[in-house]
Amino acid sequence: MGSDSVRGLGRRRLLGWSGAATAAMVADGGRAAAAGPGRAAAPADGADGADTVPPDTRPGGAYDRYLAKLAAEGDFSGVVLLSHRGRTVLSRSYGMADKERGIRNHPGIAFNLSSAGKPFGPVAVLQLAQQGRLHLWDTVGAHLKGFAEEVAEKVTLHHLLSGTSGLDSPPEDLERVFQSREEVREYCERWARQARPVAAPGTPTEHAGAEIAIPAMIVEAVTGTTYWDYVEENVFRRCGMTGTAFFTRPQWLTDRHLAHSYMRQADGSLVDAVRNLDKGSQDPYQLGKNPARTFVDAPGDGGFATAPDLVRFAHALTDGTLLDRHYAELLTGPKIPHAPQGGGLARGAAFPVDASFGAYQMPVGIVNGQWLKGRAGVNPGSFASWNIYPDTGWVGVILGNQDGAPFPQIIEEEMRAVLGPARDAG
């Protein structure tokens, strides 16, 4: 269930999880490897296999060549980054962040995250649980009013975060153009209260949007501030994610550090979603959607982030910056086993998954004998992925701002570079 980089990364799964996104480091023409702040460009190989930098991850390696070919053919616009034990090994930028103003993509550009930003919500909830201000066994009704009795009294925070609430996903108004953060917030609260159970709590749920909205509402009820403000202060700022925020549509139009999302139209042309609110995606799985209509991403979803900031977030999940060790382990610990997956991540070819589980709004799995944890998301005109390879200290980030890129295959190539060739499942 989800746009993730562990369970089959077909287009439908990616879109099923997508919602209703530092100082600038400019790569030389999109091709020069850039190290993170104060870091060397690539670590030296060590005797321990976990410290070895595979050739395919390096500048000029297989992953780098694959990306360059995609970009040269016009099939990729965005930023990718590979980091090993906190040191940047590969950083590449291609295409334009804003074609109208001639702004190129570079590592300081922030991209719309869509579902790749959903784990920020569980981090916020676990921070409050760690402080004793709420509990994972709390029911919805312990903090919120106006929900149906079967939701208020039986659905817990754990059910919501683990994707086992049994709730449906009420229909959304995809044509509405919102004009303020408060309008978005009020609409999302009314929308979430329409959710009804379609199965008993504890039943795995297929992309129930209320599972994202309701925990965000609980964060607001407990803290007395908006979800956006809480996460920006207690997640982004703690991590030093200075290029990351829940930017609004006016900021998207004017800020030179935000990548515009270019949606594919029926005639094959690409249009700027931010400057063309009357147009929507022509992708069959997101028909009519335009991410800029929402004014700001719904509480619990999305946001904008740079690639270096997502590496900072990945490290902050485990170094005590965001959560104590036990709560950090709780965030990514396997919760719900997924059914066996057929084939690989793209075209049924590459990486058989040894085991796959749902964690708190992110999938985790064992691939090629290693843990892989992360999240991906797709919106019209944009896509995002961040993967953590904890066994060997790698973090991979992929951010794009153009429809038509082979997103699942790009993630697969990242995995192949970091993990090596897929083991023979037989």
Short mmCIF file of C-alpha atoms in Angstrom, two decimals, residues 21-332:
data_model
loop_
_atom_site.label_atom_id
_atom_site.label_comp_id
_atom_site.label_asym_id
_atom_site.label_seq_id
_atom_site.Cartn_x
_atom_site.Cartn_y
_atom_site.Cartn_z
CA ALA A 21 7.24 18.30 -1.77
CA THR A 22 20.26 24.97 2.86
CA ALA A 23 22.35 27.12 1.18
CA ALA A 24 22.31 26.64 -2.54
CA MET A 25 24.99 24.37 -3.95
CA VAL A 26 24.94 24.89 -7.67
CA ALA A 27 26.25 21.97 -9.70
CA ASP A 28 28.37 22.95 -12.70
CA GLY A 29 25.89 22.67 -15.54
CA GLY A 30 24.10 19.93 -13.62
CA ARG A 31 27.06 17.57 -13.96
CA ALA A 32 29.63 18.31 -11.28
CA ALA A 33 29.59 16.18 -8.13
CA ALA A 34 28.89 18.37 -5.09
CA ALA A 35 29.73 17.51 -1.53
CA GLY A 36 27.49 18.42 1.39
CA PRO A 37 28.43 21.36 3.60
CA GLY A 38 31.86 20.78 5.08
CA ARG A 39 32.11 17.29 3.62
CA ALA A 40 34.54 15.64 1.28
CA ALA A 41 33.28 14.66 -2.16
CA ALA A 42 33.65 10.92 -1.57
CA PRO A 43 34.90 8.78 1.30
CA ALA A 44 37.81 6.45 0.91
CA ASP A 45 37.12 2.75 0.81
CA GLY A 46 37.61 0.94 4.06
CA ALA A 47 38.44 -2.63 4.93
CA ASP A 48 34.92 -3.17 6.23
CA GLY A 49 32.50 -3.95 3.40
CA ALA A 50 30.00 -1.51 4.90
CA ASP A 51 32.50 1.30 4.32
CA THR A 52 33.11 0.43 0.68
CA VAL A 53 31.82 2.84 -1.94
CA PRO A 54 30.55 0.72 -4.86
CA PRO A 55 31.85 1.88 -8.25
CA ASP A 56 28.29 2.27 -9.58
CA THR A 57 27.56 4.99 -7.01
CA ARG A 58 30.53 7.18 -7.92
CA PRO A 59 30.73 10.03 -10.41
CA GLY A 60 31.02 8.40 -13.81
CA GLY A 61 29.56 5.14 -12.49
CA ALA A 62 26.57 3.26 -13.84
CA TYR A 63 23.97 5.31 -11.92
CA ASP A 64 25.54 8.58 -12.99
CA ARG A 65 25.66 7.49 -16.64
CA TYR A 66 22.05 6.33 -16.52
CA LEU A 67 20.87 9.72 -15.20
CA ALA A 68 22.92 11.65 -17.74
CA LYS A 69 21.37 9.65 -20.57
CA LEU A 70 17.85 10.24 -19.25
CA ALA A 71 18.47 13.97 -18.95
CA ALA A 72 20.07 14.20 -22.38
CA GLU A 73 16.97 12.58 -23.88
CA GLY A 74 14.70 15.02 -22.05
CA ASP A 75 13.27 12.35 -19.77
CA PHE A 76 14.49 13.70 -16.41
CA SER A 77 14.53 17.11 -14.78
CA GLY A 78 15.54 17.29 -11.14
CA VAL A 79 18.18 16.55 -8.53
CA VAL A 80 19.65 13.30 -7.22
CA LEU A 81 21.99 12.76 -4.30
CA LEU A 82 23.80 9.75 -2.85
CA SER A 83 25.33 10.12 0.61
CA HIS A 84 27.48 7.55 2.44
CA ARG A 85 27.96 7.92 6.19
CA GLY A 86 27.16 11.63 5.96
CA ARG A 87 29.48 12.38 3.04
CA THR A 88 28.17 13.18 -0.42
CA VAL A 89 29.33 10.68 -3.04
CA LEU A 90 27.22 11.82 -5.99
CA SER A 91 25.16 14.97 -6.56
CA ARG A 92 23.62 15.77 -9.94
CA SER A 93 21.18 18.41 -11.14
CA TYR A 94 19.41 18.54 -14.51
CA GLY A 95 16.83 20.69 -16.22
CA MET A 96 15.00 23.83 -15.23
CA ALA A 97 13.37 24.70 -11.91
CA ASP A 98 11.49 27.60 -13.52
CA LYS A 99 11.59 27.78 -17.31
CA GLU A 100 9.91 31.19 -17.50
CA ARG A 101 12.61 32.83 -15.37
CA GLY A 102 15.48 30.68 -16.65
CA ILE A 103 16.29 29.17 -13.23
CA ARG A 104 18.10 25.85 -13.41
CA ASN A 105 17.73 23.02 -10.94
CA HIS A 106 20.52 22.75 -8.36
CA PRO A 107 20.89 21.14 -4.91
CA GLY A 108 19.49 24.25 -3.19
CA ILE A 109 16.17 23.95 -5.06
CA ALA A 110 13.24 22.59 -3.03
CA PHE A 111 10.79 20.21 -4.72
CA ASN A 112 7.20 19.30 -3.92
CA LEU A 113 7.28 16.09 -1.84
CA SER A 114 3.70 14.83 -2.07
CA SER A 115 3.53 11.55 -0.09
CA ALA A 116 7.28 11.56 0.54
CA GLY A 117 6.49 14.13 3.24
CA LYS A 118 3.97 11.97 5.09
CA PRO A 119 6.46 10.57 7.66
CA PHE A 120 6.89 14.07 9.15
CA GLY A 121 3.48 13.57 10.79
CA PRO A 122 4.35 10.34 12.65
CA VAL A 123 7.58 11.98 13.85
CA ALA A 124 5.49 14.80 15.34
CA VAL A 125 3.11 12.33 17.01
CA LEU A 126 5.98 10.29 18.47
CA GLN A 127 7.63 13.43 19.83
CA LEU A 128 4.43 14.19 21.72
CA ALA A 129 4.14 10.57 22.88
CA GLN A 130 7.73 10.71 24.10
CA GLN A 131 6.78 13.79 26.14
CA GLY A 132 3.73 12.00 27.58
CA ARG A 133 1.29 14.45 25.96
CA LEU A 134 -0.54 11.68 24.11
CA HIS A 135 -0.41 7.89 23.77
CA LEU A 136 -0.47 5.64 20.75
CA TRP A 137 -3.45 3.78 22.21
CA ASP A 138 -5.49 7.00 22.43
CA THR A 139 -8.65 6.85 20.38
CA VAL A 140 -9.62 9.60 17.98
CA GLY A 141 -12.32 10.72 20.41
CA ALA A 142 -9.80 11.24 23.19
CA HIS A 143 -8.60 14.37 21.39
CA LEU A 144 -11.16 15.34 18.73
CA LYS A 145 -14.90 15.90 18.48
CA GLY A 146 -17.31 15.53 15.58
CA PHE A 147 -16.36 12.05 14.40
CA ALA A 148 -18.73 9.13 13.98
CA GLU A 149 -18.97 7.04 17.13
CA GLU A 150 -17.36 3.97 15.56
CA VAL A 151 -14.36 6.11 14.61
CA ALA A 152 -14.12 8.18 17.79
CA GLU A 153 -14.31 5.21 20.15
CA LYS A 154 -12.52 2.41 18.27
CA VAL A 155 -9.83 3.87 15.99
CA THR A 156 -6.53 4.62 17.74
CA LEU A 157 -3.48 6.66 16.81
CA HIS A 158 -1.59 3.41 16.24
CA HIS A 159 -4.24 2.28 13.75
CA LEU A 160 -3.97 5.57 11.88
CA LEU A 161 -0.17 5.71 11.75
CA SER A 162 0.23 2.07 10.77
CA GLY A 163 -2.37 2.18 8.01
CA THR A 164 -4.75 -0.22 9.76
CA SER A 165 -7.66 2.07 10.64
CA GLY A 166 -10.19 0.31 8.42
CA LEU A 167 -11.41 3.75 7.25
CA ASP A 168 -12.43 4.77 3.77
CA SER A 169 -11.15 7.82 1.91
CA PRO A 170 -13.92 10.40 1.33
CA PRO A 171 -14.04 11.92 -2.17
CA GLU A 172 -12.05 15.12 -2.68
CA ASP A 173 -12.95 18.30 -4.53
CA LEU A 174 -10.18 18.31 -7.14
CA GLU A 175 -11.43 21.42 -8.97
CA ARG A 176 -11.52 23.81 -6.04
CA VAL A 177 -8.87 26.53 -5.95
CA PHE A 178 -8.05 27.40 -2.33
CA GLN A 179 -7.05 30.93 -1.33
CA SER A 180 -5.59 30.62 2.19
CA ARG A 181 -4.04 28.24 4.69
CA GLU A 182 -7.08 28.54 6.93
CA GLU A 183 -9.39 27.59 4.08
CA VAL A 184 -7.28 24.48 3.41
CA ARG A 185 -7.24 23.57 7.10
CA GLU A 186 -10.99 23.95 7.57
CA TYR A 187 -11.75 21.96 4.44
CA CYS A 188 -9.43 19.12 5.49
CA GLU A 189 -11.03 18.91 8.94
CA ARG A 190 -14.53 18.67 7.47
CA TRP A 191 -13.32 16.14 4.92
CA ALA A 192 -11.64 13.92 7.54
CA ARG A 193 -14.80 13.85 9.68
CA GLN A 194 -16.65 12.26 6.76
CA ALA A 195 -14.48 9.11 6.99
CA ARG A 196 -16.35 5.91 7.82
CA PRO A 197 -15.11 2.41 8.63
CA VAL A 198 -15.20 -0.13 5.82
CA ALA A 199 -13.47 -2.78 7.94
CA ALA A 200 -12.68 -3.38 11.61
CA PRO A 201 -9.83 -1.35 13.14
CA GLY A 202 -6.64 -3.35 12.74
CA THR A 203 -7.43 -4.14 9.10
CA PRO A 204 -4.82 -2.89 6.59
CA THR A 205 -6.30 0.01 4.66
CA GLU A 206 -5.57 0.96 1.05
CA HIS A 207 -4.59 4.64 0.98
CA ALA A 208 -7.10 6.14 3.41
CA GLY A 209 -6.48 9.87 3.36
CA ALA A 210 -8.09 10.27 6.77
CA GLU A 211 -5.19 8.30 8.24
CA ILE A 212 -3.00 11.27 7.31
CA ALA A 213 -5.38 14.08 8.22
CA ILE A 214 -6.58 12.87 11.62
CA PRO A 215 -3.14 12.52 13.29
CA ALA A 216 -2.33 16.04 12.04
CA MET A 217 -5.53 17.28 13.67
CA ILE A 218 -4.52 15.56 16.92
CA VAL A 219 -1.09 17.24 16.80
CA GLU A 220 -2.89 20.58 16.52
CA ALA A 221 -5.30 19.76 19.36
CA VAL A 222 -2.47 18.74 21.71
CA THR A 223 -0.04 21.55 20.88
CA GLY A 224 -2.43 24.44 20.24
CA THR A 225 -0.63 25.38 17.03
CA THR A 226 -1.08 24.44 13.39
CA TYR A 227 0.42 21.22 12.07
CA TRP A 228 2.53 23.21 9.61
CA ASP A 229 4.02 25.45 12.30
CA TYR A 230 4.67 22.58 14.69
CA VAL A 231 6.51 20.48 12.09
CA GLU A 232 8.52 23.40 10.73
CA GLU A 233 9.71 24.29 14.24
CA ASN A 234 10.15 20.82 15.79
CA VAL A 235 11.20 18.76 12.77
CA PHE A 236 12.67 20.94 10.03
CA ARG A 237 14.43 23.49 12.25
CA ARG A 238 15.81 20.83 14.60
CA CYS A 239 17.38 19.05 11.64
CA GLY A 240 18.83 22.19 10.10
CA MET A 241 16.55 21.77 7.07
CA THR A 242 16.74 25.44 6.14
CA GLY A 243 15.44 24.98 2.60
CA THR A 244 12.41 22.93 3.65
CA ALA A 245 8.93 24.23 4.54
CA PHE A 246 5.22 24.05 3.77
CA PHE A 247 5.39 26.78 1.15
CA THR A 248 2.21 28.45 -0.12
CA ARG A 249 1.18 28.99 -3.73
CA PRO A 250 2.24 32.69 -3.71
CA GLN A 251 5.66 31.61 -2.44
CA TRP A 252 5.79 28.90 -5.11
CA LEU A 253 5.26 31.60 -7.73
CA THR A 254 7.90 34.02 -6.43
CA ASP A 255 10.60 32.09 -4.54
CA ARG A 256 13.54 31.34 -6.83
CA HIS A 257 14.44 28.27 -4.76
CA LEU A 258 11.22 26.32 -5.47
CA ALA A 259 10.96 23.99 -8.46
CA HIS A 260 7.86 24.44 -10.56
CA SER A 261 5.95 21.28 -11.46
CA TYR A 262 5.54 20.63 -15.18
CA MET A 263 2.46 18.54 -16.01
CA ARG A 264 2.07 16.55 -19.22
CA GLN A 265 -0.93 17.49 -21.37
CA ALA A 266 -2.88 15.36 -23.86
CA ASP A 267 -0.92 16.80 -26.80
CA GLY A 268 2.39 15.87 -25.16
CA SER A 269 3.27 19.41 -24.07
CA LEU A 270 4.34 20.32 -20.54
CA VAL A 271 2.65 23.14 -18.62
CA ASP A 272 3.63 24.85 -15.39
CA ALA A 273 1.12 23.76 -12.74
CA VAL A 274 1.68 26.89 -10.66
CA ARG A 275 1.02 29.31 -13.50
CA ASN A 276 -1.86 27.32 -15.04
CA LEU A 277 -4.41 26.62 -12.32
CA ASP A 278 -7.07 26.00 -14.96
CA LYS A 279 -5.18 22.98 -16.28
CA GLY A 280 -4.82 19.57 -14.67
CA SER A 281 -2.76 16.46 -15.19
CA GLN A 282 -3.61 14.20 -18.10
CA ASP A 283 -2.03 11.20 -16.40
CA PRO A 284 -4.78 8.53 -16.21
CA TYR A 285 -4.18 7.98 -12.49
CA GLN A 286 -4.26 11.70 -11.59
CA LEU A 287 -6.59 13.02 -14.25
CA GLY A 288 -7.52 16.64 -13.64
CA LYS A 289 -5.37 17.14 -10.55
CA ASN A 290 -3.22 20.23 -10.11
CA PRO A 291 -1.11 20.43 -6.90
CA ALA A 292 -1.01 24.24 -6.92
CA ARG A 293 -4.79 24.56 -6.49
CA THR A 294 -4.52 23.61 -2.82
CA PHE A 295 -2.64 26.84 -1.86
CA VAL A 296 -0.60 24.82 0.66
CA ASP A 297 -0.24 21.08 1.14
CA ALA A 298 -2.86 19.59 3.44
CA PRO A 299 -1.88 19.07 7.09
CA GLY A 300 -0.08 15.73 7.35
CA ASP A 301 0.99 15.70 3.72
CA GLY A 302 3.59 17.08 1.33
CA GLY A 303 5.77 20.11 1.84
CA PHE A 304 8.87 21.12 -0.13
CA ALA A 305 12.42 19.96 0.54
CA THR A 306 15.89 20.09 -0.96
CA ALA A 307 17.95 16.94 -1.49
CA PRO A 308 20.58 17.85 1.17
CA ASP A 309 17.78 18.57 3.64
CA LEU A 310 16.30 15.12 3.13
CA VAL A 311 19.69 13.60 3.89
CA ARG A 312 19.75 15.68 7.08
CA PHE A 313 16.28 14.38 7.96
CA ALA A 314 17.37 10.78 7.34
CA HIS A 315 20.31 11.13 9.73
CA ALA A 316 18.24 13.00 12.32
CA LEU A 317 15.85 10.05 12.52
CA THR A 318 18.55 7.92 14.12
CA ASP A 319 21.01 10.26 15.86
CA GLY A 320 18.70 11.53 18.60
CA THR A 321 17.96 14.88 16.98
CA LEU A 322 14.27 14.17 16.49
CA LEU A 323 13.45 11.20 18.71
CA ASP A 324 15.00 9.17 21.49
CA ARG A 325 16.39 5.87 20.24
CA HIS A 326 13.44 3.71 21.25
CA TYR A 327 10.90 6.03 19.64
CA ALA A 328 13.03 6.25 16.52
CA GLU A 329 13.04 2.47 16.36
CA LEU A 330 9.28 2.51 16.87
CA LEU A 331 8.83 4.85 13.88
CA THR A 332 10.50 2.54 11.37
#
